[in-house]
PDB file of C-alpha atoms in Angstrom:
ATOM      1  CA  UNK U  62     104.005 178.710 111.210  1.00 57.00           C
ATOM      2  CA  UNK U  63     101.508 182.029 111.214  1.00 65.00           C
ATOM      3  CA  UNK U  64      99.944 182.912 107.691  1.00 88.00           C
ATOM      4  CA  UNK U  65     101.536 184.779 105.435  1.00 96.00           C
ATOM      5  CA  UNK U  66     100.300 188.355 105.522  1.00 97.00           C
ATOM      6  CA  UNK U  67     103.212 190.661 105.293  1.00 98.00           C
ATOM      7  CA  UNK U  68     105.245 189.668 101.763  1.00 98.00           C
ATOM      8  CA  UNK U  69     108.740 191.505 101.176  1.00 98.00           C
ATOM      9  CA  UNK U  70     109.544 190.853  97.705  1.00 98.00           C
ATOM     10  CA  UNK U  71     113.249 191.500  96.660  1.00 98.00           C
ATOM     11  CA  UNK U  72     114.346 192.343  93.132  1.00 98.00           C
ATOM     12  CA  UNK U  73     112.317 194.723  91.345  1.00 97.00           C
ATOM     13  CA  UNK U  74     112.855 193.232  87.401  1.00 94.00           C
ATOM     14  CA  UNK U  75     110.757 191.665  85.075  1.00 90.00           C
ATOM     15  CA  UNK U  76     109.474 188.776  87.614  1.00 95.00           C
ATOM     16  CA  UNK U  77     109.995 190.041  91.356  1.00 98.00           C
ATOM     17  CA  UNK U  78     107.468 193.298  90.368  1.00 98.00           C
ATOM     18  CA  UNK U  79     104.947 190.614  88.379  1.00 98.00           C
ATOM     19  CA  UNK U  80     105.358 188.076  92.603  1.00 98.00           C
ATOM     20  CA  UNK U  81     104.391 191.926  93.882  1.00 98.00           C
ATOM     21  CA  UNK U  82     101.148 192.362  91.933  1.00 98.00           C
ATOM     22  CA  UNK U  83      99.868 188.444  92.177  1.00 98.00           C
ATOM     23  CA  UNK U  84     100.512 189.215  96.028  1.00 98.00           C
ATOM     24  CA  UNK U  85      98.487 192.545  95.870  1.00 98.00           C
ATOM     25  CA  UNK U  86      96.010 191.372  93.631  1.00 98.00           C
ATOM     26  CA  UNK U  87      95.747 188.435  96.549  1.00 97.00           C
ATOM     27  CA  UNK U  88      94.973 190.277  99.351  1.00 97.00           C
ATOM     28  CA  UNK U  89      98.802 190.627 101.178  1.00 98.00           C
ATOM     29  CA  UNK U  90     100.397 193.286 102.009  1.00 98.00           C
ATOM     30  CA  UNK U  91     103.488 193.241  99.473  1.00 98.00           C
ATOM     31  CA  UNK U  92     106.838 195.302  99.771  1.00 98.00           C
ATOM     32  CA  UNK U  93     108.547 196.044  96.826  1.00 98.00           C
ATOM     33  CA  UNK U  94     112.489 196.009  97.283  1.00 98.00           C
ATOM     34  CA  UNK U  95     115.110 196.732  94.856  1.00 97.00           C
ATOM     35  CA  UNK U  96     118.623 198.497  95.021  1.00 94.00           C
ATOM     36  CA  UNK U  97     118.223 201.472  93.641  1.00 96.00           C
ATOM     37  CA  UNK U  98     115.012 204.089  93.810  1.00 97.00           C
ATOM     38  CA  UNK U  99     115.352 203.888  89.686  1.00 97.00           C
ATOM     39  CA  UNK U 100     114.824 200.310  89.073  1.00 97.00           C
ATOM     40  CA  UNK U 101     112.174 199.959  92.059  1.00 98.00           C
ATOM     41  CA  UNK U 102     109.676 202.260  89.815  1.00 97.00           C
ATOM     42  CA  UNK U 103     110.439 200.906  87.133  1.00 97.00           C
ATOM     43  CA  UNK U 104     108.899 198.227  88.918  1.00 98.00           C
ATOM     44  CA  UNK U 105     105.690 199.797  90.150  1.00 98.00           C
ATOM     45  CA  UNK U 106     105.762 201.528  86.456  1.00 97.00           C
ATOM     46  CA  UNK U 107     105.127 197.956  85.307  1.00 97.00           C
ATOM     47  CA  UNK U 108     103.048 196.671  87.531  1.00 98.00           C
ATOM     48  CA  UNK U 109     101.153 199.952  87.000  1.00 97.00           C
ATOM     49  CA  UNK U 110     100.168 198.997  83.189  1.00 97.00           C
ATOM     50  CA  UNK U 111      99.965 195.666  83.779  1.00 97.00           C
ATOM     51  CA  UNK U 112      96.889 196.895  86.103  1.00 97.00           C
ATOM     52  CA  UNK U 113      95.724 199.287  84.035  1.00 97.00           C
ATOM     53  CA  UNK U 114      95.751 196.086  80.931  1.00 96.00           C
ATOM     54  CA  UNK U 115      93.755 194.123  82.999  1.00 97.00           C
ATOM     55  CA  UNK U 116      91.038 196.356  84.102  1.00 97.00           C
ATOM     56  CA  UNK U 117      90.732 197.512  80.043  1.00 96.00           C
ATOM     57  CA  UNK U 118      90.434 193.697  79.342  1.00 96.00           C
ATOM     58  CA  UNK U 119      87.761 193.788  81.514  1.00 96.00           C
ATOM     59  CA  UNK U 120      89.416 191.264  84.412  1.00 95.00           C
ATOM     60  CA  UNK U 121      90.099 193.119  86.931  1.00 95.00           C
ATOM     61  CA  UNK U 122      87.395 195.827  88.427  1.00 97.00           C
ATOM     62  CA  UNK U 123      88.792 199.224  89.088  1.00 96.00           C
ATOM     63  CA  UNK U 124      88.381 199.142  92.793  1.00 96.00           C
ATOM     64  CA  UNK U 125      90.414 195.941  93.359  1.00 97.00           C
ATOM     65  CA  UNK U 126      92.709 197.828  90.908  1.00 97.00           C
ATOM     66  CA  UNK U 127      93.183 200.863  93.146  1.00 97.00           C
ATOM     67  CA  UNK U 128      93.101 198.131  96.485  1.00 97.00           C
ATOM     68  CA  UNK U 129      95.847 196.263  94.876  1.00 98.00           C
ATOM     69  CA  UNK U 130      97.819 199.029  94.559  1.00 97.00           C
ATOM     70  CA  UNK U 131      97.705 200.792  97.273  1.00 98.00           C
ATOM     71  CA  UNK U 132      98.760 197.100  98.747  1.00 98.00           C
ATOM     72  CA  UNK U 133     102.575 197.951  97.126  1.00 98.00           C
ATOM     73  CA  UNK U 134     104.548 199.544  99.276  1.00 98.00           C
ATOM     74  CA  UNK U 135     108.836 200.298  97.958  1.00 98.00           C
ATOM     75  CA  UNK U 136     111.673 200.050  99.109  1.00 98.00           C
ATOM     76  CA  UNK U 137     115.341 200.510  98.781  1.00 98.00           C
ATOM     77  CA  UNK U 138     116.956 198.571 101.773  1.00 97.00           C
ATOM     78  CA  UNK U 139     115.126 194.812 101.855  1.00 97.00           C
ATOM     79  CA  UNK U 140     116.945 193.960 105.021  1.00 96.00           C
ATOM     80  CA  UNK U 141     115.550 196.760 106.316  1.00 97.00           C
ATOM     81  CA  UNK U 142     112.344 195.903 104.760  1.00 97.00           C
ATOM     82  CA  UNK U 143     111.873 192.250 105.971  1.00 97.00           C
ATOM     83  CA  UNK U 144     112.230 192.899 110.151  1.00 97.00           C
ATOM     84  CA  UNK U 145     108.120 192.132 109.337  1.00 96.00           C
ATOM     85  CA  UNK U 146     107.704 190.438 106.978  1.00 98.00           C
ATOM     86  CA  UNK U 147     105.914 186.556 107.237  1.00 98.00           C
ATOM     87  CA  UNK U 148     107.611 185.547 103.320  1.00 98.00           C
ATOM     88  CA  UNK U 149     110.603 187.457 102.254  1.00 98.00           C
ATOM     89  CA  UNK U 150     111.080 186.020  98.153  1.00 98.00           C
ATOM     90  CA  UNK U 151     114.253 186.789  96.390  1.00 98.00           C
ATOM     91  CA  UNK U 152     113.778 188.174  92.823  1.00 97.00           C
ATOM     92  CA  UNK U 153     116.825 188.521  91.883  1.00 96.00           C
ATOM     93  CA  UNK U 154     119.906 187.974  88.922  1.00 91.00           C
ATOM     94  CA  UNK U 155     121.032 184.473  89.503  1.00 88.00           C
ATOM     95  CA  UNK U 156     124.464 184.597  90.523  1.00 91.00           C
ATOM     96  CA  UNK U 157     125.293 182.339  93.719  1.00 94.00           C
ATOM     97  CA  UNK U 158     127.008 184.420  94.995  1.00 96.00           C
ATOM     98  CA  UNK U 159     124.400 187.610  94.340  1.00 97.00           C
ATOM     99  CA  UNK U 160     122.216 185.222  96.722  1.00 98.00           C
ATOM    100  CA  UNK U 161     124.246 184.101  99.687  1.00 98.00           C
ATOM    101  CA  UNK U 162     125.789 187.744 100.306  1.00 97.00           C
ATOM    102  CA  UNK U 163     121.498 189.145 100.228  1.00 97.00           C
ATOM    103  CA  UNK U 164     120.165 186.102 102.051  1.00 98.00           C
ATOM    104  CA  UNK U 165     123.206 186.649 104.781  1.00 97.00           C
ATOM    105  CA  UNK U 166     121.707 190.074 104.929  1.00 97.00           C
ATOM    106  CA  UNK U 167     117.720 189.299 105.140  1.00 97.00           C
ATOM    107  CA  UNK U 168     118.343 186.140 107.916  1.00 96.00           C
ATOM    108  CA  UNK U 169     120.384 188.756 109.804  1.00 96.00           C
ATOM    109  CA  UNK U 170     117.236 190.860 110.013  1.00 96.00           C
ATOM    110  CA  UNK U 171     113.314 188.967 109.934  1.00 97.00           C
ATOM    111  CA  UNK U 172     111.865 187.298 112.278  1.00 96.00           C
ATOM    112  CA  UNK U 173     112.146 183.807 113.859  1.00 96.00           C
ATOM    113  CA  UNK U 174     108.999 183.212 112.120  1.00 96.00           C
ATOM    114  CA  UNK U 175     110.145 184.380 108.236  1.00 98.00           C
ATOM    115  CA  UNK U 176     109.733 181.166 105.437  1.00 98.00           C
ATOM    116  CA  UNK U 177     112.448 182.800 102.739  1.00 98.00           C
ATOM    117  CA  UNK U 178     111.973 182.121  99.550  1.00 98.00           C
ATOM    118  CA  UNK U 179     114.205 181.391  96.176  1.00 98.00           C
ATOM    119  CA  UNK U 180     112.997 182.854  92.769  1.00 97.00           C
ATOM    120  CA  UNK U 181     115.905 180.337  91.721  1.00 94.00           C
ATOM    121  CA  UNK U 182     115.498 178.522  88.334  1.00 89.00           C
ATOM    122  CA  UNK U 183     118.051 175.896  88.675  1.00 87.00           C
ATOM    123  CA  UNK U 184     120.630 176.997  91.677  1.00 91.00           C
ATOM    124  CA  UNK U 185     120.646 175.345  94.672  1.00 95.00           C
ATOM    125  CA  UNK U 186     118.336 175.589  97.249  1.00 98.00           C
ATOM    126  CA  UNK U 187     120.369 173.879  99.724  1.00 98.00           C
ATOM    127  CA  UNK U 188     123.610 176.227  99.443  1.00 97.00           C
ATOM    128  CA  UNK U 189     121.854 179.203  99.045  1.00 98.00           C
ATOM    129  CA  UNK U 190     120.011 178.041 102.451  1.00 98.00           C
ATOM    130  CA  UNK U 191     123.593 178.228 104.200  1.00 97.00           C
ATOM    131  CA  UNK U 192     123.717 181.277 104.058  1.00 97.00           C
ATOM    132  CA  UNK U 193     120.754 181.367 106.021  1.00 97.00           C
ATOM    133  CA  UNK U 194     120.290 181.089 110.174  1.00 93.00           C
ATOM    134  CA  UNK U 195     117.821 178.327 109.564  1.00 96.00           C
ATOM    135  CA  UNK U 196     117.859 176.278 106.879  1.00 98.00           C
ATOM    136  CA  UNK U 197     114.468 175.487 107.155  1.00 98.00           C
ATOM    137  CA  UNK U 198     112.596 177.946 106.553  1.00 98.00           C
ATOM    138  CA  UNK U 199     114.152 178.055 103.141  1.00 98.00           C
ATOM    139  CA  UNK U 200     112.126 176.599  99.823  1.00 98.00           C
ATOM    140  CA  UNK U 201     112.763 177.541  96.422  1.00 98.00           C
ATOM    141  CA  UNK U 202     109.512 179.200  95.438  1.00 98.00           C
ATOM    142  CA  UNK U 203     109.933 178.763  90.745  1.00 97.00           C
ATOM    143  CA  UNK U 204     107.113 181.088  89.485  1.00 97.00           C
ATOM    144  CA  UNK U 205     106.860 181.409  85.358  1.00 93.00           C
ATOM    145  CA  UNK U 206     106.720 184.542  83.084  1.00 87.00           C
ATOM    146  CA  UNK U 207     105.186 186.562  82.918  1.00 90.00           C
ATOM    147  CA  UNK U 208     103.844 185.947  85.998  1.00 96.00           C
ATOM    148  CA  UNK U 209     100.469 186.896  86.684  1.00 96.00           C
ATOM    149  CA  UNK U 210      99.363 185.134  84.114  1.00 94.00           C
ATOM    150  CA  UNK U 211     101.332 181.571  83.979  1.00 94.00           C
ATOM    151  CA  UNK U 212      99.948 179.231  86.765  1.00 96.00           C
ATOM    152  CA  UNK U 213     102.991 177.131  88.112  1.00 97.00           C
ATOM    153  CA  UNK U 214     104.523 177.123  90.969  1.00 98.00           C
ATOM    154  CA  UNK U 215     107.493 174.922  91.376  1.00 98.00           C
ATOM    155  CA  UNK U 216     107.708 174.186  95.137  1.00 98.00           C
ATOM    156  CA  UNK U 217     111.301 173.193  95.790  1.00 98.00           C
ATOM    157  CA  UNK U 218     112.524 171.414  98.936  1.00 98.00           C
ATOM    158  CA  UNK U 219     116.155 171.917  99.724  1.00 98.00           C
ATOM    159  CA  UNK U 220     117.786 168.510 102.195  1.00 97.00           C
ATOM    160  CA  UNK U 221     116.807 171.000 104.740  1.00 98.00           C
ATOM    161  CA  UNK U 222     113.823 172.744 104.031  1.00 98.00           C
ATOM    162  CA  UNK U 223     110.853 171.831 107.117  1.00 98.00           C
ATOM    163  CA  UNK U 224     107.677 170.414 106.209  1.00 98.00           C
ATOM    164  CA  UNK U 225     106.072 173.405 107.994  1.00 97.00           C
ATOM    165  CA  UNK U 226     107.653 175.821 104.660  1.00 98.00           C
ATOM    166  CA  UNK U 227     106.333 173.272 102.445  1.00 98.00           C
ATOM    167  CA  UNK U 228     102.595 173.573 103.085  1.00 97.00           C
ATOM    168  CA  UNK U 229     102.645 177.115 103.961  1.00 97.00           C
ATOM    169  CA  UNK U 230     104.358 177.588 100.713  1.00 98.00           C
ATOM    170  CA  UNK U 231     101.413 174.906  99.367  1.00 98.00           C
ATOM    171  CA  UNK U 232      99.026 176.875 100.888  1.00 97.00           C
ATOM    172  CA  UNK U 233     100.698 180.971  99.717  1.00 98.00           C
ATOM    173  CA  UNK U 234     100.343 179.482  96.401  1.00 98.00           C
ATOM    174  CA  UNK U 235      96.933 178.386  96.410  1.00 97.00           C
ATOM    175  CA  UNK U 236      96.267 182.255  98.054  1.00 97.00           C
ATOM    176  CA  UNK U 237      97.139 183.989  94.809  1.00 98.00           C
ATOM    177  CA  UNK U 238      96.078 181.493  92.770  1.00 97.00           C
ATOM    178  CA  UNK U 239      98.558 179.075  92.181  1.00 98.00           C
ATOM    179  CA  UNK U 240      98.475 175.986  91.081  1.00 98.00           C
ATOM    180  CA  UNK U 241     101.779 173.936  93.225  1.00 98.00           C
ATOM    181  CA  UNK U 242     104.069 171.127  92.331  1.00 98.00           C
ATOM    182  CA  UNK U 243     106.671 169.928  94.713  1.00 98.00           C
ATOM    183  CA  UNK U 244     110.488 168.366  93.051  1.00 97.00           C
ATOM    184  CA  UNK U 245     113.385 168.669  95.477  1.00 97.00           C
ATOM    185  CA  UNK U 246     116.085 170.227  95.005  1.00 97.00           C
ATOM    186  CA  UNK U 247     117.787 168.900  91.799  1.00 94.00           C
ATOM    187  CA  UNK U 248     119.783 170.687  89.259  1.00 91.00           C
ATOM    188  CA  UNK U 249     117.629 172.254  87.026  1.00 90.00           C
ATOM    189  CA  UNK U 250     114.212 170.853  89.041  1.00 93.00           C
ATOM    190  CA  UNK U 251     111.663 169.670  87.163  1.00 93.00           C
ATOM    191  CA  UNK U 252     110.842 172.848  84.949  1.00 93.00           C
ATOM    192  CA  UNK U 253     114.313 173.857  83.986  1.00 89.00           C
ATOM    193  CA  UNK U 254     115.719 170.983  83.502  1.00 92.00           C
ATOM    194  CA  UNK U 255     113.043 169.288  81.526  1.00 93.00           C
ATOM    195  CA  UNK U 256     112.221 172.423  79.344  1.00 93.00           C
ATOM    196  CA  UNK U 257     115.947 174.070  78.435  1.00 94.00           C
ATOM    197  CA  UNK U 258     116.936 170.570  76.968  1.00 95.00           C
ATOM    198  CA  UNK U 259     113.854 170.791  74.705  1.00 97.00           C
ATOM    199  CA  UNK U 260     115.012 174.420  73.669  1.00 97.00           C
ATOM    200  CA  UNK U 261     118.485 173.394  73.524  1.00 97.00           C
ATOM    201  CA  UNK U 262     117.361 170.652  71.156  1.00 97.00           C
ATOM    202  CA  UNK U 263     115.808 173.312  68.664  1.00 98.00           C
ATOM    203  CA  UNK U 264     118.748 175.543  68.585  1.00 98.00           C
ATOM    204  CA  UNK U 265     120.788 172.348  67.422  1.00 98.00           C
ATOM    205  CA  UNK U 266     118.289 171.554  65.085  1.00 98.00           C
ATOM    206  CA  UNK U 267     119.372 175.383  63.715  1.00 98.00           C
ATOM    207  CA  UNK U 268     122.208 175.037  64.109  1.00 98.00           C
ATOM    208  CA  UNK U 269     122.579 171.597  62.221  1.00 97.00           C
ATOM    209  CA  UNK U 270     119.929 173.850  59.394  1.00 98.00           C
ATOM    210  CA  UNK U 271     117.544 170.552  59.711  1.00 98.00           C
ATOM    211  CA  UNK U 272     114.767 173.788  59.416  1.00 98.00           C
ATOM    212  CA  UNK U 273     113.675 177.530  59.306  1.00 98.00           C
ATOM    213  CA  UNK U 274     113.249 178.956  63.425  1.00 98.00           C
ATOM    214  CA  UNK U 275     109.763 179.723  62.661  1.00 98.00           C
ATOM    215  CA  UNK U 276     108.701 175.617  61.484  1.00 98.00           C
ATOM    216  CA  UNK U 277     110.955 173.693  64.174  1.00 98.00           C
ATOM    217  CA  UNK U 278     108.445 176.112  66.803  1.00 98.00           C
ATOM    218  CA  UNK U 279     105.636 175.470  64.298  1.00 98.00           C
ATOM    219  CA  UNK U 280     106.723 171.795  64.859  1.00 98.00           C
ATOM    220  CA  UNK U 281     105.892 171.831  69.005  1.00 98.00           C
ATOM    221  CA  UNK U 282     103.408 175.039  68.998  1.00 98.00           C
ATOM    222  CA  UNK U 283     100.459 173.003  66.500  1.00 98.00           C
ATOM    223  CA  UNK U 284     101.962 168.910  66.891  1.00 97.00           C
ATOM    224  CA  UNK U 285     102.501 169.164  70.611  1.00 97.00           C
ATOM    225  CA  UNK U 286     100.072 171.701  71.258  1.00 96.00           C
ATOM    226  CA  UNK U 287     102.994 174.131  73.062  1.00 95.00           C
ATOM    227  CA  UNK U 288     101.300 177.110  73.452  1.00 93.00           C
ATOM    228  CA  UNK U 289     104.779 178.855  72.568  1.00 95.00           C
ATOM    229  CA  UNK U 290     107.790 177.324  70.329  1.00 97.00           C
ATOM    230  CA  UNK U 291     110.670 176.533  72.113  1.00 98.00           C
ATOM    231  CA  UNK U 292     112.739 179.571  70.316  1.00 98.00           C
ATOM    232  CA  UNK U 293     110.475 181.777  70.601  1.00 97.00           C
ATOM    233  CA  UNK U 294     109.960 180.826  74.257  1.00 95.00           C
ATOM    234  CA  UNK U 295     114.157 181.888  74.764  1.00 97.00           C
ATOM    235  CA  UNK U 296     113.575 184.903  73.342  1.00 97.00           C
ATOM    236  CA  UNK U 297     111.351 185.082  76.471  1.00 91.00           C
ATOM    237  CA  UNK U 298     112.311 184.049  79.161  1.00 88.00           C
ATOM    238  CA  UNK U 299     116.069 185.635  77.426  1.00 94.00           C
ATOM    239  CA  UNK U 300     119.660 183.974  75.968  1.00 97.00           C
ATOM    240  CA  UNK U 301     121.156 184.921  78.316  1.00 95.00           C
ATOM    241  CA  UNK U 302     119.797 183.364  80.791  1.00 90.00           C
ATOM    242  CA  UNK U 303     119.307 180.255  79.257  1.00 94.00           C
ATOM    243  CA  UNK U 304     122.737 180.513  78.571  1.00 95.00           C
ATOM    244  CA  UNK U 305     123.408 180.335  82.420  1.00 91.00           C
ATOM    245  CA  UNK U 306     121.040 177.847  83.774  1.00 90.00           C
ATOM    246  CA  UNK U 307     122.731 175.506  80.172  1.00 94.00           C
ATOM    247  CA  UNK U 308     126.567 175.977  81.687  1.00 94.00           C
ATOM    248  CA  UNK U 309     125.037 174.975  85.220  1.00 90.00           C
ATOM    249  CA  UNK U 310     123.176 172.299  84.743  1.00 92.00           C
ATOM    250  CA  UNK U 311     126.046 171.321  82.025  1.00 95.00           C
ATOM    251  CA  UNK U 312     128.623 170.736  85.483  1.00 94.00           C
ATOM    252  CA  UNK U 313     125.794 168.809  87.621  1.00 92.00           C
ATOM    253  CA  UNK U 314     124.670 166.674  85.023  1.00 93.00           C
ATOM    254  CA  UNK U 315     126.886 166.356  81.993  1.00 94.00           C
ATOM    255  CA  UNK U 316     126.510 166.627  77.942  1.00 95.00           C
ATOM    256  CA  UNK U 317     123.323 166.886  77.364  1.00 94.00           C
ATOM    257  CA  UNK U 318     123.619 170.337  78.402  1.00 96.00           C
ATOM    258  CA  UNK U 319     126.426 171.579  77.017  1.00 96.00           C
ATOM    259  CA  UNK U 320     125.380 174.744  75.221  1.00 97.00           C
ATOM    260  CA  UNK U 321     125.469 175.484  71.803  1.00 98.00           C
ATOM    261  CA  UNK U 322     128.051 177.797  69.747  1.00 98.00           C
ATOM    262  CA  UNK U 323     125.221 179.666  68.077  1.00 98.00           C
ATOM    263  CA  UNK U 324     123.671 180.618  72.247  1.00 98.00           C
ATOM    264  CA  UNK U 325     127.076 181.743  72.325  1.00 98.00           C
ATOM    265  CA  UNK U 326     126.970 183.004  69.226  1.00 98.00           C
ATOM    266  CA  UNK U 327     123.866 185.117  69.949  1.00 98.00           C
ATOM    267  CA  UNK U 328     124.357 186.468  73.492  1.00 98.00           C
ATOM    268  CA  UNK U 329     127.862 187.333  72.573  1.00 98.00           C
ATOM    269  CA  UNK U 330     126.762 189.036  69.482  1.00 98.00           C
ATOM    270  CA  UNK U 331     124.148 190.423  72.363  1.00 98.00           C
ATOM    271  CA  UNK U 332     120.606 189.171  70.720  1.00 98.00           C
ATOM    272  CA  UNK U 333     119.117 188.136  74.448  1.00 97.00           C
ATOM    273  CA  UNK U 334     115.851 188.256  73.046  1.00 97.00           C
ATOM    274  CA  UNK U 335     112.510 190.326  73.041  1.00 95.00           C
ATOM    275  CA  UNK U 336     114.334 192.064  76.064  1.00 92.00           C
ATOM    276  CA  UNK U 337     116.368 194.170  73.881  1.00 95.00           C
ATOM    277  CA  UNK U 338     114.510 193.195  70.386  1.00 96.00           C
ATOM    278  CA  UNK U 339     116.567 190.265  68.343  1.00 97.00           C
ATOM    279  CA  UNK U 340     116.829 186.764  69.607  1.00 98.00           C
ATOM    280  CA  UNK U 341     116.042 183.557  66.618  1.00 98.00           C
ATOM    281  CA  UNK U 342     113.173 186.471  66.050  1.00 98.00           C
ATOM    282  CA  UNK U 343     112.932 190.178  65.393  1.00 97.00           C
ATOM    283  CA  UNK U 344     110.599 192.250  67.875  1.00 96.00           C
ATOM    284  CA  UNK U 345     109.583 195.800  66.672  1.00 88.00           C
ATOM    285  CA  UNK U 346     109.668 198.023  69.684  1.00 79.00           C
ATOM    286  CA  UNK U 347     105.708 198.081  70.180  1.00 63.00           C
ATOM    287  CA  UNK U 348     106.404 194.261  70.382  1.00 58.00           C
ATOM    288  CA  UNK U 349     109.130 194.080  73.271  1.00 49.00           C
ATOM    289  CA  UNK U 350     107.333 196.349  75.372  1.00 47.00           C
TER     290      UNK U 350
END
């Protein structure tokens, strides 16, 4: 399998623009794609701001910022952009039908050596691979938010994923400065399965009045050295995203993943977390950004 030099990222949202940024900073050529010019422009703007913050904090030289920015092209045609890609990384919302349609379109246009990566946090990589013309080249590449900061890359092997694809994914992880773990395609993989069950129990504790949100989070931050408590982390991830993952794992694995009633109520009320300024905590406009 050829060395990865050209990466196409499909989806310019929070995860997608972060993935594009770390790839560009690592010397890869990147095309960031989404369904509209506005969505792409918003993603590029987020990259510009992130790179500028790194320069201001002394974590990135101005010259390196310019090289990274110059390495990023944009497109509103994911399938067309994939025609010369070595690696395509899908970072669209957690909707299986959407992902299947996307992978059908991309695999029909991509070269025979292209690796297809999905950033799904819980959906079946094996099912996604079924939409392509070669399941051996499909693999889960589960990044973590914020992508430029978080070190982990969870590599998920589908039923048909080849050893060559897995090896290439490991090499890619090293190239972009991530530490990979390899897990098999099981609902929730390793990280989501562990992370959401902790968050789920924290929400149940809040729901039944065991302690305040602040004290539940402090218990894990100070007692177990977690960098962020489970409720504040749920705000960061998005309550709607956490709810969708829990519903999927509840169907696949059982009652321990049944979403708490409080979580459903908050999602219905539009309290989706930091991205809207309100979740388990309130976020001023400047902090939300």
